[in-house]
Short mmCIF file of C-alpha atoms and ligand atoms in Angstrom, two decimals:
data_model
loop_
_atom_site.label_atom_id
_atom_site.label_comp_id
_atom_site.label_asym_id
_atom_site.label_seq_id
_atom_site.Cartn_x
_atom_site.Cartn_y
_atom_site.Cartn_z
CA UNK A 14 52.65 2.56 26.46
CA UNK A 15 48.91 1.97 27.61
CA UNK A 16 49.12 -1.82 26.16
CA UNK A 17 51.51 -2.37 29.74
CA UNK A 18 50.21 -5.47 31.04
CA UNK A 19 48.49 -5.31 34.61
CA UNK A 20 49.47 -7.31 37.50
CA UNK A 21 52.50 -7.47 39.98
CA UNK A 22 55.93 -8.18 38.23
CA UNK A 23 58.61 -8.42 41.17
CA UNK A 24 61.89 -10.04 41.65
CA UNK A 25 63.14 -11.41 44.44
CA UNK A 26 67.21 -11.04 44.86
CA UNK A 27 69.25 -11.98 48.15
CA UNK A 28 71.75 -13.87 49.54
CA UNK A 29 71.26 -18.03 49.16
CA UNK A 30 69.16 -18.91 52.31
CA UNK A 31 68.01 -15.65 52.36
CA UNK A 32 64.20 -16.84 52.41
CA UNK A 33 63.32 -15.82 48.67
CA UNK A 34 61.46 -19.43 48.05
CA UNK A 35 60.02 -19.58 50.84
CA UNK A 36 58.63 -15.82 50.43
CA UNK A 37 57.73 -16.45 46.59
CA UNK A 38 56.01 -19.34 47.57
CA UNK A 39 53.94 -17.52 50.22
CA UNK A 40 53.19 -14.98 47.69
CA UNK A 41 52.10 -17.10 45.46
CA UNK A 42 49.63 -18.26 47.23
CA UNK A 43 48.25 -14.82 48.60
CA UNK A 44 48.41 -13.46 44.82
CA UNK A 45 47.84 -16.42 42.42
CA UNK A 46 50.79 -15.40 40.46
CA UNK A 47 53.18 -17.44 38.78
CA UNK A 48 56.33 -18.15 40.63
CA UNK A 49 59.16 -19.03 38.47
CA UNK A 50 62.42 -20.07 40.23
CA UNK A 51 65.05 -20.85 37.78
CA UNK A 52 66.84 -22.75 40.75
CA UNK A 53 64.27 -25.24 40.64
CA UNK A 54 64.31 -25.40 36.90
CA UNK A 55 68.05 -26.15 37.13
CA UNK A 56 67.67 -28.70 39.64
CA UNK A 57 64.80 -30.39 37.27
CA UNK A 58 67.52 -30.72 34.29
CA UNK A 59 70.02 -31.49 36.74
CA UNK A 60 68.20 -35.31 37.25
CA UNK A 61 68.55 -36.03 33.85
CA UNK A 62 70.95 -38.36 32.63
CA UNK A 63 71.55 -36.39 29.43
CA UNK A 64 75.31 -34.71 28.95
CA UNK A 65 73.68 -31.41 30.09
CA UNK A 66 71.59 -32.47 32.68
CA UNK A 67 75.28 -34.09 34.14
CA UNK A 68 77.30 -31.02 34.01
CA UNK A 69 74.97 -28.94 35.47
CA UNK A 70 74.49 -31.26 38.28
CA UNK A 71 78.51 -31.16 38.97
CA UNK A 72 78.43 -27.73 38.46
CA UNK A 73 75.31 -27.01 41.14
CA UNK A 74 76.70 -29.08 43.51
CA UNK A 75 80.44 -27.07 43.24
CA UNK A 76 77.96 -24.11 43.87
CA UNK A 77 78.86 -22.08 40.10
CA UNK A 78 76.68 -20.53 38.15
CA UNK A 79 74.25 -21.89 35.63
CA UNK A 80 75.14 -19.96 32.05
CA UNK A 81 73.79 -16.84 31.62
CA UNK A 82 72.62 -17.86 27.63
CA UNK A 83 71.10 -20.77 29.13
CA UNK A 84 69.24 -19.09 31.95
CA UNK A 85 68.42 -16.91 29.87
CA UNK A 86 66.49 -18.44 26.84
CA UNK A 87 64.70 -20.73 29.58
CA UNK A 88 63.58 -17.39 31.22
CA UNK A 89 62.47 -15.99 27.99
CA UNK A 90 60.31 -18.90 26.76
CA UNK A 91 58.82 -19.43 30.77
CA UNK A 92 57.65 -15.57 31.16
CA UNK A 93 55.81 -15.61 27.60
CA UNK A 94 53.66 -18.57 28.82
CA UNK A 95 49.47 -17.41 29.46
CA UNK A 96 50.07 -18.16 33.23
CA UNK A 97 52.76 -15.06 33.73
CA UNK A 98 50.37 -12.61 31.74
CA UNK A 99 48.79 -11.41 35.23
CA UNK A 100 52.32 -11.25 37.15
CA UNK A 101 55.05 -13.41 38.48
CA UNK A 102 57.71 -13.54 40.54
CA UNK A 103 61.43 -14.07 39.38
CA UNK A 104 63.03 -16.07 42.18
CA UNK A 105 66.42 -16.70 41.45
CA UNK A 106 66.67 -14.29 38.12
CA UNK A 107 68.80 -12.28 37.42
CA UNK A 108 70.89 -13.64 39.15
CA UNK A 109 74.03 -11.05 36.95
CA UNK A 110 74.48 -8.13 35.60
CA UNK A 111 74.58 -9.43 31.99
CA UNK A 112 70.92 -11.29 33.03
CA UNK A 113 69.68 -8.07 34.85
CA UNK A 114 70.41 -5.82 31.38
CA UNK A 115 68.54 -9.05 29.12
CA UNK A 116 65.76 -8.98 31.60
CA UNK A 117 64.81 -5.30 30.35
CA UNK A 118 64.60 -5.96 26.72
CA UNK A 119 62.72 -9.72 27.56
CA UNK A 120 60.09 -7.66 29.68
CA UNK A 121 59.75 -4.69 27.17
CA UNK A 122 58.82 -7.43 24.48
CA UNK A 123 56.16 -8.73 26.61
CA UNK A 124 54.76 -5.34 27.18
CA UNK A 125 55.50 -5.38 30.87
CA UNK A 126 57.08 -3.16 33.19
CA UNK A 127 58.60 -4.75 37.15
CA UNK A 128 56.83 -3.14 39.80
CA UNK A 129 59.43 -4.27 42.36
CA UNK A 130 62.98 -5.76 42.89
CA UNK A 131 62.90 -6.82 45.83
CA UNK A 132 66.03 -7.19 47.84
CA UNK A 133 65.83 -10.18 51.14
CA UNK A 134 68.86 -8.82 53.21
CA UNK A 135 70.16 -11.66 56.03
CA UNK A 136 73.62 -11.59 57.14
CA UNK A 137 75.71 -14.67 56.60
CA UNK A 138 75.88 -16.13 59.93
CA UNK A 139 72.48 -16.69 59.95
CA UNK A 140 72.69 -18.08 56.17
CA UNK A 141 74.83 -20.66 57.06
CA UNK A 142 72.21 -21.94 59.98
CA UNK A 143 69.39 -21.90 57.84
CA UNK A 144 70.18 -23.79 55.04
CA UNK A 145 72.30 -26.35 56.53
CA UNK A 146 68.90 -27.05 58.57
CA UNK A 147 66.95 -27.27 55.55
CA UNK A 148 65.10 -29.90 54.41
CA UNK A 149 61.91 -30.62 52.10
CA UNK A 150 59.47 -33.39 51.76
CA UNK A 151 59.63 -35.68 48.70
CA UNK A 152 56.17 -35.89 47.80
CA UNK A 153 55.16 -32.28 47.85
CA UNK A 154 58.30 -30.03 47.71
CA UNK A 155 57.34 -28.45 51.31
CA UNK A 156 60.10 -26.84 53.05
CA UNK A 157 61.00 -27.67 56.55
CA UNK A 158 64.24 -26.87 58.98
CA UNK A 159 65.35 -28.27 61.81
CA UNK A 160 65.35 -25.91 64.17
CA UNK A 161 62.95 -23.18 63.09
CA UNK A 162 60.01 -24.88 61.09
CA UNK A 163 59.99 -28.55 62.45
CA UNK A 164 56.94 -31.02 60.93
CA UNK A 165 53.69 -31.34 63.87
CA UNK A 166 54.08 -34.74 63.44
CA UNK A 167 57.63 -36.08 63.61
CA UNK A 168 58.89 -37.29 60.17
CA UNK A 169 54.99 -36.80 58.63
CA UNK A 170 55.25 -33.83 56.17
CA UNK A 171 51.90 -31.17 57.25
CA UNK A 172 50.43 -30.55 53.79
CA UNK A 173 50.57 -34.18 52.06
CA UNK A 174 51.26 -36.67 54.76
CA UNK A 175 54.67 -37.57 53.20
CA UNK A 176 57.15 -39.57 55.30
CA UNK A 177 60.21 -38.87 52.80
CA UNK A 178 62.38 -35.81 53.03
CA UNK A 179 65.41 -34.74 51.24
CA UNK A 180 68.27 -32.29 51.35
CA UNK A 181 69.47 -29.91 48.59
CA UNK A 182 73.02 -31.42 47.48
CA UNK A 183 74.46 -27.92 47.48
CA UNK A 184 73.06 -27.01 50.85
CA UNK A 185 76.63 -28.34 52.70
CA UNK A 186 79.30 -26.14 53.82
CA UNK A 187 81.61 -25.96 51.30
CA UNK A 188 79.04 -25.42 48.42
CA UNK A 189 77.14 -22.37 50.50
CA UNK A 190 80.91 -20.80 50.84
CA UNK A 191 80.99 -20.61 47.07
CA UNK A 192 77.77 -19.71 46.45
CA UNK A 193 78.10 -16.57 49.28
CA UNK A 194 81.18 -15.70 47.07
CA UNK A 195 79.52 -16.12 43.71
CA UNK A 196 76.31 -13.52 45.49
CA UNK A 197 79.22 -10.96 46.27
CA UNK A 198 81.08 -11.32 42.87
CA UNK A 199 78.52 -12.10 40.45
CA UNK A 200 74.47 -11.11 42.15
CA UNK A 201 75.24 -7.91 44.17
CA UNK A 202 76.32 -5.73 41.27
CA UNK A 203 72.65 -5.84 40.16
CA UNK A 204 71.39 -4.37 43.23
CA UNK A 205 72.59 -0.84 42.21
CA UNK A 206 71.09 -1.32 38.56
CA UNK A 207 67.85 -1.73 39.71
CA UNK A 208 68.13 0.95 42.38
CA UNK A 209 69.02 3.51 39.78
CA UNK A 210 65.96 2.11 38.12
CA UNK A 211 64.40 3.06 41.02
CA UNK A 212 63.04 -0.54 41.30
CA UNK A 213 64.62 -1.70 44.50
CA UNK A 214 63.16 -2.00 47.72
CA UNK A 215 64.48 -3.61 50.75
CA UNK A 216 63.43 -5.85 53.38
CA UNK A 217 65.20 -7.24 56.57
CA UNK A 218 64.93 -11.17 56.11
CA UNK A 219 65.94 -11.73 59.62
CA UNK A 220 62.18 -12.40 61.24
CA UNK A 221 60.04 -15.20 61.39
CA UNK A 222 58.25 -16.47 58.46
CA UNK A 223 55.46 -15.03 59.19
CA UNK A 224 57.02 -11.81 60.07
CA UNK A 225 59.28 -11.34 57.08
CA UNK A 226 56.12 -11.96 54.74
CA UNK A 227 53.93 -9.30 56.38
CA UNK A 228 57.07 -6.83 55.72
CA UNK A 229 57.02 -7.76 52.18
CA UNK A 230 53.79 -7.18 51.44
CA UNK A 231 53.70 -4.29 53.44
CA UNK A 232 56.56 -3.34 50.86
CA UNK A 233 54.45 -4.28 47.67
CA UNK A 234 51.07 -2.26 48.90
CA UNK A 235 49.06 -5.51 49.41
CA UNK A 236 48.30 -4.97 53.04
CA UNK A 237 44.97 -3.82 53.36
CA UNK A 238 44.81 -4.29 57.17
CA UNK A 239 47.50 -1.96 58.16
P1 LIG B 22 68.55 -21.37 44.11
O1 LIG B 22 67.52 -22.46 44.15
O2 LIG B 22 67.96 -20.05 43.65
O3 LIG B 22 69.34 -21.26 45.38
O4 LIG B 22 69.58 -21.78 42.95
C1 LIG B 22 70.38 -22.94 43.09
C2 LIG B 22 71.59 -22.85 42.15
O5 LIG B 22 71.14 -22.80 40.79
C3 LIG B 22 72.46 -21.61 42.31
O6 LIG B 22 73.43 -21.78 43.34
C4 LIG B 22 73.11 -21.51 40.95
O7 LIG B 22 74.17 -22.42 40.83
C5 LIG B 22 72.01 -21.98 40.00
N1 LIG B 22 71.19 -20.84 39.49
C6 LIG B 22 69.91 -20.51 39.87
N2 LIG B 22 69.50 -19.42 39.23
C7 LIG B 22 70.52 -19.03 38.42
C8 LIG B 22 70.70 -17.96 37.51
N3 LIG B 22 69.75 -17.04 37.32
N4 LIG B 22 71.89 -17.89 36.85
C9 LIG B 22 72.86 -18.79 37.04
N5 LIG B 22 72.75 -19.83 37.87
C10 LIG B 22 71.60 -19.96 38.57
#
């Protein structure tokens, strides 16, 4: 087993809203590691005015699942690219049990082993809050919210000057109901697979930004300063 690739391999699993984008994101940027979120994949297929790219929109926007075949092979072609050799993180993936048990064999054939699953634990009345106040800007995919991470400059997006923002069609009510069910039903179960695996740790998701990130990587040994 010493041809193991080196570098961080996590997965980020929670509740919707939980904060896993926003935490890969900032990870990403403190590790240089490629951040895969088969979410945003979906919603890139989802504009196209293809058969496929139509039903997955409807079926996004009811909230259901993507196939697991289909999440799968684009999984399996994304994590073989050069830029996940030194570590990613899966944001979104597995997102069932049938995904978590294909994940195994996927990494074994790269020769890499997770270091973490990492579980982002909020409860659901604060899910509903924070992504029905979420928006991002159209130019640079920054995320905002209403209430707890407003813009400096009204309607000017911070990083690119923007002035455009949009909302996630399946952040509404209705759609975040579903998806809360479809965690329960179909995501949860993998949470005690990878704790047998001994892979699971677990972070409370309820700080601040700031505050949930320094937990995390507190959580992954990257801390130096603690
Ligand atoms: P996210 O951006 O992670 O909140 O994902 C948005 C939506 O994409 C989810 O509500 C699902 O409908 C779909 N989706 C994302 N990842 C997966 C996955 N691994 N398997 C099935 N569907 C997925």
């Amino acid at each position: 087993m010493s041809n193991l690739k080196q570098g961080l391999f996590v997965v980020f699993t929670g509740a919707p809203g939980c904060g896993k984008g926003t935490q890969a994101r900032i990870l990403k940027e403190r590790t240089h590691i490629c951040h895969l979120s088969t979410g945003e994949m979906l919603r890139q297929f989802a504009e196209k005015d293809t058969p496929l790219g139509r039903s997955l929109k409807a079926a996004l926007e009811r909230g259901e699942f993507a196939s697991d075949a289909m999440i799968i092979e684009m999984v399996k072609n994304r994590i073989a690219e050069p830029d996940c050799a030194n570590g990613f993180i899966l944001d979104g993936f597995p997102r069932t049990l049938p995904q978590a048990e294909v994940l195994e064999d996927m990494l074994a054939e790269q020769n890499v082993k997770l270091s973490a699953v990492l579980e982002i634990q909020v409860p659901d009345e604060i899910i509903m809050e924070r992504i029905l106040g979420r928006y991002a800007c159209m130019q640079c995919g920054a995320g905002y919210h209403d209430k707890f991470q407003k813009t400096k400059i009204y309607g000017v997006c911070d990083v690119c000057g923007g002035t455009e923002f949009a909302r996630r069609q399946d952040d509404n009510r209705g759609t975040v109901q579903n998806r809360l069910v479809n965690y329960r039903l179909l995501t949860y179960p993998t949470i005690p697979f990878f704790e047998a695996r001994g892979l699971l740790k677990t972070v409370d998701g309820t700080g601040t930004i700031d505050a949930v990130s320094r937990k995390i990587e507190d959580v992954l040994g990257l801390r130096d300063d603690v």
